[in-house]
Amino acid sequence: MNNHPFQGRCTLVGAGPGDPELLTLKAVKAIQAATVLFVDDLVNEAVLGHARSGARIVHVGKRGGCKSTPQSFIEKLMITAVREGETVVRLKGGDPFIFGRGGEEVEHLREAGIEVAVVNGITAGLAAVTALGVPLTHRDHAQGVVFVTGHAKTGAAAASDPTDWRALGAAVHHARLTLVIYMGVAGAAHIQRELLHGLPASTPVAVVQHASLPHQRHAVTTLGRLQQDIADARLASPAVIVVGDVLRGIAAAAATEGAGHFGT
Ligand code: SAH
């Protein structure tokens, strides 16, 4: 099966949510050892300061709507570099295995006979909630957490949207879960509508953009006002939407402050 003898090495590295101090020591070591780095666009440039001089840095960003490098091409580049004997690091935002297609990359490299190591990173959802000072699973409010993608298909394909928001809303209510929604801002109106089938409009919601970075911004709102407040606060990708009773404390504080529920 392995026609191409393994020469170099490949490591998928989580670069964390943005703050370069949230890198793990293992991530730093892997970056220092790399001769070639393939870098996603949510990765903070400051992280690349750990790369050795002379390392080749290839930006392969693929943000929705922007110029992007097709996934299969990125994988081809990685495979070629490994076969040329390079020490390859694939830097991905947050954790490589939370969305962001890290799993597919590992599968395709393994199919090509290349072993891949994976270094965890702090995922954006964790950083976003911590940035608000909220414990994600405070046992008075939540029994667990669901990380879910809000990247819904639109138009004719919407019927095949695999995310059952009504079931998730019911789970938040009955099983006392916190929802952490990635890539949800663009589809917030749909998510809001569906969740309202199982959750009261007063359910606390927070939206955090650029979590852990100096330009972080957020809104604390309710499910009933989600789409309106995203628009009013001009929040956009990359942002995480958090839904659930763990936010009750900051939601109450925000309500007291009135308009002060948008913050940095
Ligand atoms: N692997 C990444 C997620 C990749 S999907 C991780 O573990 O964090 C990209 C989505 O992650 C964005 O659309 C946004 O929802 C979220 N995201 C990434 N960085 C973020 C940040 N600093 N603040 C808020 N959300 C972020």
mmCIF file of C-alpha atoms and ligand atoms in Angstrom:
data_model
loop_
_atom_site.group_PDB
_atom_site.id
_atom_site.type_symbol
_atom_site.label_atom_id
_atom_site.label_comp_id
_atom_site.label_asym_id
_atom_site.label_seq_id
_atom_site.Cartn_x
_atom_site.Cartn_y
_atom_site.Cartn_z
ATOM 1 C CA MET A 1 0.000 0.000 0.000
ATOM 2 C CA ASN A 2 2.825 2.362 0.877
ATOM 3 C CA ASN A 3 4.477 2.883 -2.515
ATOM 4 C CA HIS A 4 6.188 6.020 -1.358
ATOM 5 C CA PRO A 5 8.584 5.388 1.484
ATOM 6 C CA PHE A 6 7.938 7.726 4.350
ATOM 7 C CA GLN A 7 10.683 10.317 4.384
ATOM 8 C CA GLY A 8 9.662 13.440 6.204
ATOM 9 C CA ARG A 9 7.208 13.947 8.988
ATOM 10 C CA CYS A 10 3.905 15.669 9.276
ATOM 11 C CA THR A 11 2.284 17.177 12.342
ATOM 12 C CA LEU A 12 -1.100 18.834 12.525
ATOM 13 C CA VAL A 13 -0.783 21.548 15.125
ATOM 14 C CA GLY A 14 -3.539 23.480 16.881
ATOM 15 C CA ALA A 15 -2.565 27.155 16.983
ATOM 16 C CA GLY A 16 -5.268 28.037 19.517
ATOM 17 C CA PRO A 17 -7.944 30.703 19.234
ATOM 18 C CA GLY A 18 -5.671 33.665 18.506
ATOM 19 C CA ASP A 19 -3.731 34.757 21.577
ATOM 20 C CA PRO A 20 -0.228 33.408 20.827
ATOM 21 C CA GLU A 21 0.313 32.759 24.546
ATOM 22 C CA LEU A 22 -2.384 30.101 24.403
ATOM 23 C CA LEU A 23 -0.149 27.823 22.328
ATOM 24 C CA THR A 24 0.903 24.595 23.999
ATOM 25 C CA LEU A 25 4.596 23.896 24.569
ATOM 26 C CA LYS A 26 4.229 20.941 22.229
ATOM 27 C CA ALA A 27 2.883 23.223 19.515
ATOM 28 C CA VAL A 28 5.840 25.578 19.946
ATOM 29 C CA LYS A 29 8.290 22.667 19.693
ATOM 30 C CA ALA A 30 6.633 21.348 16.554
ATOM 31 C CA ILE A 31 6.659 24.821 14.948
ATOM 32 C CA GLN A 32 10.345 25.248 15.837
ATOM 33 C CA ALA A 33 11.181 21.910 14.247
ATOM 34 C CA ALA A 34 9.283 22.540 11.008
ATOM 35 C CA THR A 35 11.021 23.175 7.701
ATOM 36 C CA VAL A 36 7.705 23.834 5.944
ATOM 37 C CA LEU A 37 4.546 25.257 7.518
ATOM 38 C CA PHE A 38 1.133 25.292 5.865
ATOM 39 C CA VAL A 39 -0.882 27.929 7.677
ATOM 40 C CA ASP A 40 -4.637 28.530 7.880
ATOM 41 C CA ASP A 41 -5.895 32.094 7.903
ATOM 42 C CA LEU A 42 -7.295 32.043 11.442
ATOM 43 C CA VAL A 43 -3.777 31.481 12.744
ATOM 44 C CA ASN A 44 -2.235 34.543 14.378
ATOM 45 C CA GLU A 45 0.913 35.670 12.517
ATOM 46 C CA ALA A 46 2.657 36.063 15.884
ATOM 47 C CA VAL A 47 2.643 32.273 16.219
ATOM 48 C CA LEU A 48 4.937 32.085 13.215
ATOM 49 C CA GLY A 49 7.585 33.918 15.226
ATOM 50 C CA HIS A 50 8.474 30.483 16.633
ATOM 51 C CA ALA A 51 9.419 29.141 13.202
ATOM 52 C CA ARG A 52 13.116 28.740 12.487
ATOM 53 C CA SER A 53 14.676 31.186 10.087
ATOM 54 C CA GLY A 54 14.639 29.719 6.627
ATOM 55 C CA ALA A 55 11.472 27.711 7.217
ATOM 56 C CA ARG A 56 9.103 27.922 4.269
ATOM 57 C CA ILE A 57 5.744 29.393 5.275
ATOM 58 C CA VAL A 58 2.815 28.734 2.977
ATOM 59 C CA HIS A 59 -0.495 30.488 3.657
ATOM 60 C CA VAL A 60 -3.399 28.325 2.568
ATOM 61 C CA GLY A 61 -6.328 30.265 3.990
ATOM 62 C CA LYS A 62 -9.785 29.286 2.957
ATOM 63 C CA ARG A 63 -12.273 31.640 4.557
ATOM 64 C CA GLY A 64 -15.792 31.474 3.165
ATOM 65 C CA GLY A 65 -16.198 33.820 0.232
ATOM 66 C CA CYS A 66 -12.515 34.768 0.057
ATOM 67 C CA LYS A 67 -9.726 33.522 -2.158
ATOM 68 C CA SER A 68 -8.981 30.045 -0.954
ATOM 69 C CA THR A 69 -6.756 27.103 -1.647
ATOM 70 C CA PRO A 70 -8.810 23.997 -2.380
ATOM 71 C CA GLN A 71 -8.563 21.366 0.327
ATOM 72 C CA SER A 72 -7.309 18.676 -2.061
ATOM 73 C CA PHE A 73 -4.544 20.983 -3.276
ATOM 74 C CA ILE A 74 -3.417 21.737 0.293
ATOM 75 C CA GLU A 75 -3.248 18.012 0.952
ATOM 76 C CA LYS A 76 -1.240 17.452 -2.233
ATOM 77 C CA LEU A 77 1.238 20.133 -1.205
ATOM 78 C CA MET A 78 1.606 18.522 2.214
ATOM 79 C CA ILE A 79 2.127 15.054 0.761
ATOM 80 C CA THR A 80 4.724 16.317 -1.716
ATOM 81 C CA ALA A 81 6.621 18.182 0.999
ATOM 82 C CA VAL A 82 6.708 15.120 3.258
ATOM 83 C CA ARG A 83 7.958 12.961 0.377
ATOM 84 C CA GLU A 84 10.684 15.492 -0.286
ATOM 85 C CA GLY A 85 11.881 14.883 3.247
ATOM 86 C CA GLU A 86 10.563 18.072 4.803
ATOM 87 C CA THR A 87 9.401 18.318 8.377
ATOM 88 C CA VAL A 88 5.888 19.549 7.725
ATOM 89 C CA VAL A 89 3.644 21.360 10.161
ATOM 90 C CA ARG A 90 0.053 22.081 9.291
ATOM 91 C CA LEU A 91 -1.053 24.950 11.520
ATOM 92 C CA LYS A 92 -4.773 25.179 12.093
ATOM 93 C CA GLY A 93 -6.773 27.583 14.241
ATOM 94 C CA GLY A 94 -8.004 26.327 17.602
ATOM 95 C CA ASP A 95 -7.836 22.560 17.852
ATOM 96 C CA PRO A 96 -7.087 20.664 14.634
ATOM 97 C CA PHE A 97 -9.842 18.134 15.290
ATOM 98 C CA ILE A 98 -12.656 20.545 16.122
ATOM 99 C CA PHE A 99 -14.166 21.374 12.732
ATOM 100 C CA GLY A 100 -11.710 22.862 10.242
ATOM 101 C CA ARG A 101 -11.348 19.538 8.386
ATOM 102 C CA GLY A 102 -8.338 18.239 10.320
ATOM 103 C CA GLY A 103 -9.834 14.774 10.330
ATOM 104 C CA GLU A 104 -10.049 14.673 6.542
ATOM 105 C CA GLU A 105 -6.447 15.786 6.190
ATOM 106 C CA VAL A 106 -5.209 13.046 8.485
ATOM 107 C CA GLU A 107 -7.243 10.432 6.585
ATOM 108 C CA HIS A 108 -5.944 11.533 3.208
ATOM 109 C CA LEU A 109 -2.335 11.682 4.352
ATOM 110 C CA ARG A 110 -2.637 8.236 5.909
ATOM 111 C CA GLU A 111 -4.089 6.940 2.648
ATOM 112 C CA ALA A 112 -0.940 8.282 1.006
ATOM 113 C CA GLY A 113 1.118 6.253 3.476
ATOM 114 C CA ILE A 114 2.089 9.190 5.652
ATOM 115 C CA GLU A 115 1.777 9.023 9.402
ATOM 116 C CA VAL A 116 0.501 12.202 10.982
ATOM 117 C CA ALA A 117 0.954 13.373 14.538
ATOM 118 C CA VAL A 118 -1.611 15.720 16.039
ATOM 119 C CA VAL A 119 -1.023 18.389 18.674
ATOM 120 C CA ASN A 120 -4.113 19.752 20.419
ATOM 121 C CA GLY A 121 -4.897 23.416 20.596
ATOM 122 C CA ILE A 122 -7.376 25.400 22.660
ATOM 123 C CA THR A 123 -10.544 25.480 20.638
ATOM 124 C CA ALA A 124 -12.281 28.820 19.997
ATOM 125 C CA GLY A 125 -15.418 27.775 21.882
ATOM 126 C CA LEU A 126 -13.497 27.280 25.094
ATOM 127 C CA ALA A 127 -11.650 30.555 24.732
ATOM 128 C CA ALA A 128 -14.843 32.451 23.883
ATOM 129 C CA VAL A 129 -16.706 31.359 26.986
ATOM 130 C CA THR A 130 -13.713 31.840 29.252
ATOM 131 C CA ALA A 131 -13.255 35.329 27.802
ATOM 132 C CA LEU A 132 -16.681 36.169 29.213
ATOM 133 C CA GLY A 133 -15.670 34.810 32.598
ATOM 134 C CA VAL A 134 -18.263 32.061 32.345
ATOM 135 C CA PRO A 135 -17.607 28.453 33.371
ATOM 136 C CA LEU A 136 -18.864 26.286 30.533
ATOM 137 C CA THR A 137 -20.175 23.516 32.762
ATOM 138 C CA HIS A 138 -21.027 25.193 36.063
ATOM 139 C CA ARG A 139 -22.865 22.342 37.718
ATOM 140 C CA ASP A 140 -25.708 24.551 38.857
ATOM 141 C CA HIS A 141 -26.545 25.306 35.231
ATOM 142 C CA ALA A 142 -25.235 22.708 32.794
ATOM 143 C CA GLN A 143 -24.576 18.991 32.641
ATOM 144 C CA GLY A 144 -22.567 19.150 29.467
ATOM 145 C CA VAL A 145 -21.607 20.950 26.304
ATOM 146 C CA VAL A 146 -22.323 20.478 22.625
ATOM 147 C CA PHE A 147 -19.884 21.854 20.076
ATOM 148 C CA VAL A 148 -21.867 22.205 16.872
ATOM 149 C CA THR A 149 -21.300 23.790 13.494
ATOM 150 C CA GLY A 150 -23.821 26.342 12.287
ATOM 151 C CA HIS A 151 -22.506 26.212 8.775
ATOM 152 C CA ALA A 152 -25.910 25.525 7.294
ATOM 153 C CA LYS A 153 -26.514 25.010 3.627
ATOM 154 C CA THR A 154 -28.811 27.567 2.095
ATOM 155 C CA GLY A 155 -31.417 27.574 -0.646
ATOM 156 C CA ALA A 156 -32.491 24.302 -2.173
ATOM 157 C CA ALA A 157 -29.930 22.379 -0.171
ATOM 158 C CA ALA A 158 -31.352 23.631 3.117
ATOM 159 C CA ALA A 159 -33.674 20.665 3.390
ATOM 160 C CA SER A 160 -30.648 18.416 3.701
ATOM 161 C CA ASP A 161 -29.193 20.487 6.530
ATOM 162 C CA PRO A 162 -28.078 17.729 8.868
ATOM 163 C CA THR A 163 -28.268 19.891 11.991
ATOM 164 C CA ASP A 164 -31.450 19.257 13.909
ATOM 165 C CA TRP A 165 -31.644 22.550 15.781
ATOM 166 C CA ARG A 166 -35.025 21.710 17.258
ATOM 167 C CA ALA A 167 -33.595 18.580 18.857
ATOM 168 C CA LEU A 168 -30.604 20.547 20.097
ATOM 169 C CA GLY A 169 -32.868 23.210 21.560
ATOM 170 C CA ALA A 170 -34.843 20.535 23.370
ATOM 171 C CA ALA A 171 -31.587 19.033 24.657
ATOM 172 C CA VAL A 172 -30.435 22.391 26.008
ATOM 173 C CA HIS A 173 -33.729 22.663 27.833
ATOM 174 C CA HIS A 174 -34.290 19.129 29.074
ATOM 175 C CA ALA A 175 -30.743 17.811 29.438
ATOM 176 C CA ARG A 176 -29.369 21.158 30.625
ATOM 177 C CA LEU A 177 -26.672 21.439 27.986
ATOM 178 C CA THR A 178 -24.738 24.451 26.757
ATOM 179 C CA LEU A 179 -24.564 24.913 22.983
ATOM 180 C CA VAL A 180 -21.368 26.267 21.510
ATOM 181 C CA ILE A 181 -22.017 27.081 17.881
ATOM 182 C CA TYR A 182 -19.116 27.584 15.477
ATOM 183 C CA MET A 183 -19.565 29.247 12.081
ATOM 184 C CA GLY A 184 -23.074 30.268 13.108
ATOM 185 C CA VAL A 185 -23.202 34.013 12.570
ATOM 186 C CA ALA A 186 -24.168 33.936 8.895
ATOM 187 C CA GLY A 187 -26.977 31.464 9.599
ATOM 188 C CA ALA A 188 -28.030 32.995 12.911
ATOM 189 C CA ALA A 189 -31.568 33.867 11.783
ATOM 190 C CA HIS A 190 -32.261 30.236 10.851
ATOM 191 C CA ILE A 191 -30.632 28.874 14.007
ATOM 192 C CA GLN A 192 -32.594 31.326 16.150
ATOM 193 C CA ARG A 193 -35.890 30.399 14.509
ATOM 194 C CA GLU A 194 -35.309 26.681 14.935
ATOM 195 C CA LEU A 195 -34.042 26.853 18.510
ATOM 196 C CA LEU A 196 -37.061 28.924 19.516
ATOM 197 C CA HIS A 197 -39.201 25.822 18.932
ATOM 198 C CA GLY A 198 -37.698 24.236 22.034
ATOM 199 C CA LEU A 199 -36.342 27.140 24.041
ATOM 200 C CA PRO A 200 -37.877 30.277 25.522
ATOM 201 C CA ALA A 201 -37.040 33.603 23.879
ATOM 202 C CA SER A 202 -35.470 34.671 27.173
ATOM 203 C CA THR A 203 -32.745 31.983 26.951
ATOM 204 C CA PRO A 204 -29.406 33.743 27.400
ATOM 205 C CA VAL A 205 -27.089 33.846 24.401
ATOM 206 C CA ALA A 206 -23.627 35.315 23.902
ATOM 207 C CA VAL A 207 -21.768 35.996 20.682
ATOM 208 C CA VAL A 208 -17.995 36.380 20.897
ATOM 209 C CA GLN A 209 -15.927 37.515 17.957
ATOM 210 C CA HIS A 210 -12.120 37.256 17.814
ATOM 211 C CA ALA A 211 -12.023 35.529 21.198
ATOM 212 C CA SER A 212 -8.719 35.878 23.067
ATOM 213 C CA LEU A 213 -7.438 38.629 20.770
ATOM 214 C CA PRO A 214 -7.026 42.323 21.670
ATOM 215 C CA HIS A 215 -9.829 43.222 19.258
ATOM 216 C CA GLN A 216 -12.237 40.701 20.813
ATOM 217 C CA ARG A 217 -15.865 41.900 20.854
ATOM 218 C CA HIS A 218 -19.015 40.338 22.213
ATOM 219 C CA ALA A 219 -22.714 40.736 22.766
ATOM 220 C CA VAL A 220 -24.749 39.224 25.559
ATOM 221 C CA THR A 221 -28.331 38.868 24.483
ATOM 222 C CA THR A 222 -31.276 36.491 24.424
ATOM 223 C CA LEU A 223 -32.398 33.929 21.896
ATOM 224 C CA GLY A 224 -35.328 36.156 20.994
ATOM 225 C CA ARG A 225 -33.013 39.038 20.063
ATOM 226 C CA LEU A 226 -30.091 37.086 18.635
ATOM 227 C CA GLN A 227 -30.214 38.097 14.987
ATOM 228 C CA GLN A 228 -31.102 41.700 15.808
ATOM 229 C CA ASP A 229 -28.246 42.105 18.265
ATOM 230 C CA ILE A 230 -25.718 40.471 15.914
ATOM 231 C CA ALA A 231 -26.719 43.101 13.360
ATOM 232 C CA ASP A 232 -26.772 45.977 15.873
ATOM 233 C CA ALA A 233 -23.368 45.065 17.291
ATOM 234 C CA ARG A 234 -22.043 44.329 13.782
ATOM 235 C CA LEU A 235 -20.617 41.025 14.877
ATOM 236 C CA ALA A 236 -19.226 38.831 12.141
ATOM 237 C CA SER A 237 -17.057 35.797 11.537
ATOM 238 C CA PRO A 238 -14.960 34.499 13.219
ATOM 239 C CA ALA A 239 -17.377 34.286 16.097
ATOM 240 C CA VAL A 240 -18.848 31.699 18.406
ATOM 241 C CA ILE A 241 -22.458 31.726 19.601
ATOM 242 C CA VAL A 242 -23.092 30.309 23.061
ATOM 243 C CA VAL A 243 -26.564 29.328 24.217
ATOM 244 C CA GLY A 244 -27.634 28.234 27.658
ATOM 245 C CA ASP A 245 -28.209 28.905 31.303
ATOM 246 C CA VAL A 246 -24.507 29.088 32.171
ATOM 247 C CA LEU A 247 -24.815 32.621 30.792
ATOM 248 C CA ARG A 248 -27.564 33.609 33.250
ATOM 249 C CA GLY A 249 -25.196 35.540 35.502
ATOM 250 C CA ILE A 250 -23.704 37.750 32.813
ATOM 251 C CA ALA A 251 -27.077 38.055 31.080
ATOM 252 C CA ALA A 252 -28.598 39.446 34.281
ATOM 253 C CA ALA A 253 -25.691 41.857 34.665
ATOM 254 C CA ALA A 254 -26.040 42.934 31.020
ATOM 255 C CA ALA A 255 -29.781 43.525 31.462
ATOM 256 C CA THR A 256 -29.075 45.784 34.447
ATOM 257 C CA GLU A 257 -26.587 47.757 32.388
ATOM 258 C CA GLY A 258 -29.116 48.190 29.602
ATOM 259 C CA ALA A 259 -27.288 49.034 26.404
ATOM 260 C CA GLY A 260 -23.989 47.928 27.954
ATOM 261 C CA HIS A 261 -24.416 44.377 26.795
ATOM 262 C CA PHE A 262 -22.060 44.872 23.864
ATOM 263 C CA GLY A 263 -18.505 44.701 24.973
ATOM 264 C CA THR A 264 -14.885 44.155 24.185
HETATM 265 N N1 SAH B 1 -10.518 24.348 14.636
HETATM 266 C C1 SAH B 1 -11.062 25.615 15.057
HETATM 267 C C2 SAH B 1 -12.402 25.878 14.429
HETATM 268 C C3 SAH B 1 -12.351 26.016 12.923
HETATM 269 S S1 SAH B 1 -13.888 26.430 12.232
HETATM 270 C C4 SAH B 1 -11.142 25.649 16.574
HETATM 271 O O1 SAH B 1 -10.963 24.620 17.222
HETATM 272 O O2 SAH B 1 -11.368 26.730 17.121
HETATM 273 C C5 SAH B 1 -13.804 28.205 12.181
HETATM 274 C C6 SAH B 1 -14.754 28.800 13.187
HETATM 275 O O3 SAH B 1 -14.183 28.770 14.485
HETATM 276 C C7 SAH B 1 -15.079 30.257 12.965
HETATM 277 O O4 SAH B 1 -16.070 30.428 11.990
HETATM 278 C C8 SAH B 1 -15.587 30.660 14.333
HETATM 279 O O5 SAH B 1 -16.894 30.158 14.569
HETATM 280 C C9 SAH B 1 -14.649 29.878 15.219
HETATM 281 N N2 SAH B 1 -13.483 30.678 15.639
HETATM 282 C C10 SAH B 1 -12.203 30.476 15.338
HETATM 283 N N3 SAH B 1 -11.405 31.370 15.965
HETATM 284 C C11 SAH B 1 -12.242 32.157 16.690
HETATM 285 C C12 SAH B 1 -12.045 33.243 17.585
HETATM 286 N N4 SAH B 1 -10.821 33.726 17.877
HETATM 287 N N5 SAH B 1 -13.136 33.793 18.166
HETATM 288 C C13 SAH B 1 -14.365 33.334 17.920
HETATM 289 N N6 SAH B 1 -14.611 32.304 17.095
HETATM 290 C C14 SAH B 1 -13.566 31.727 16.495
#
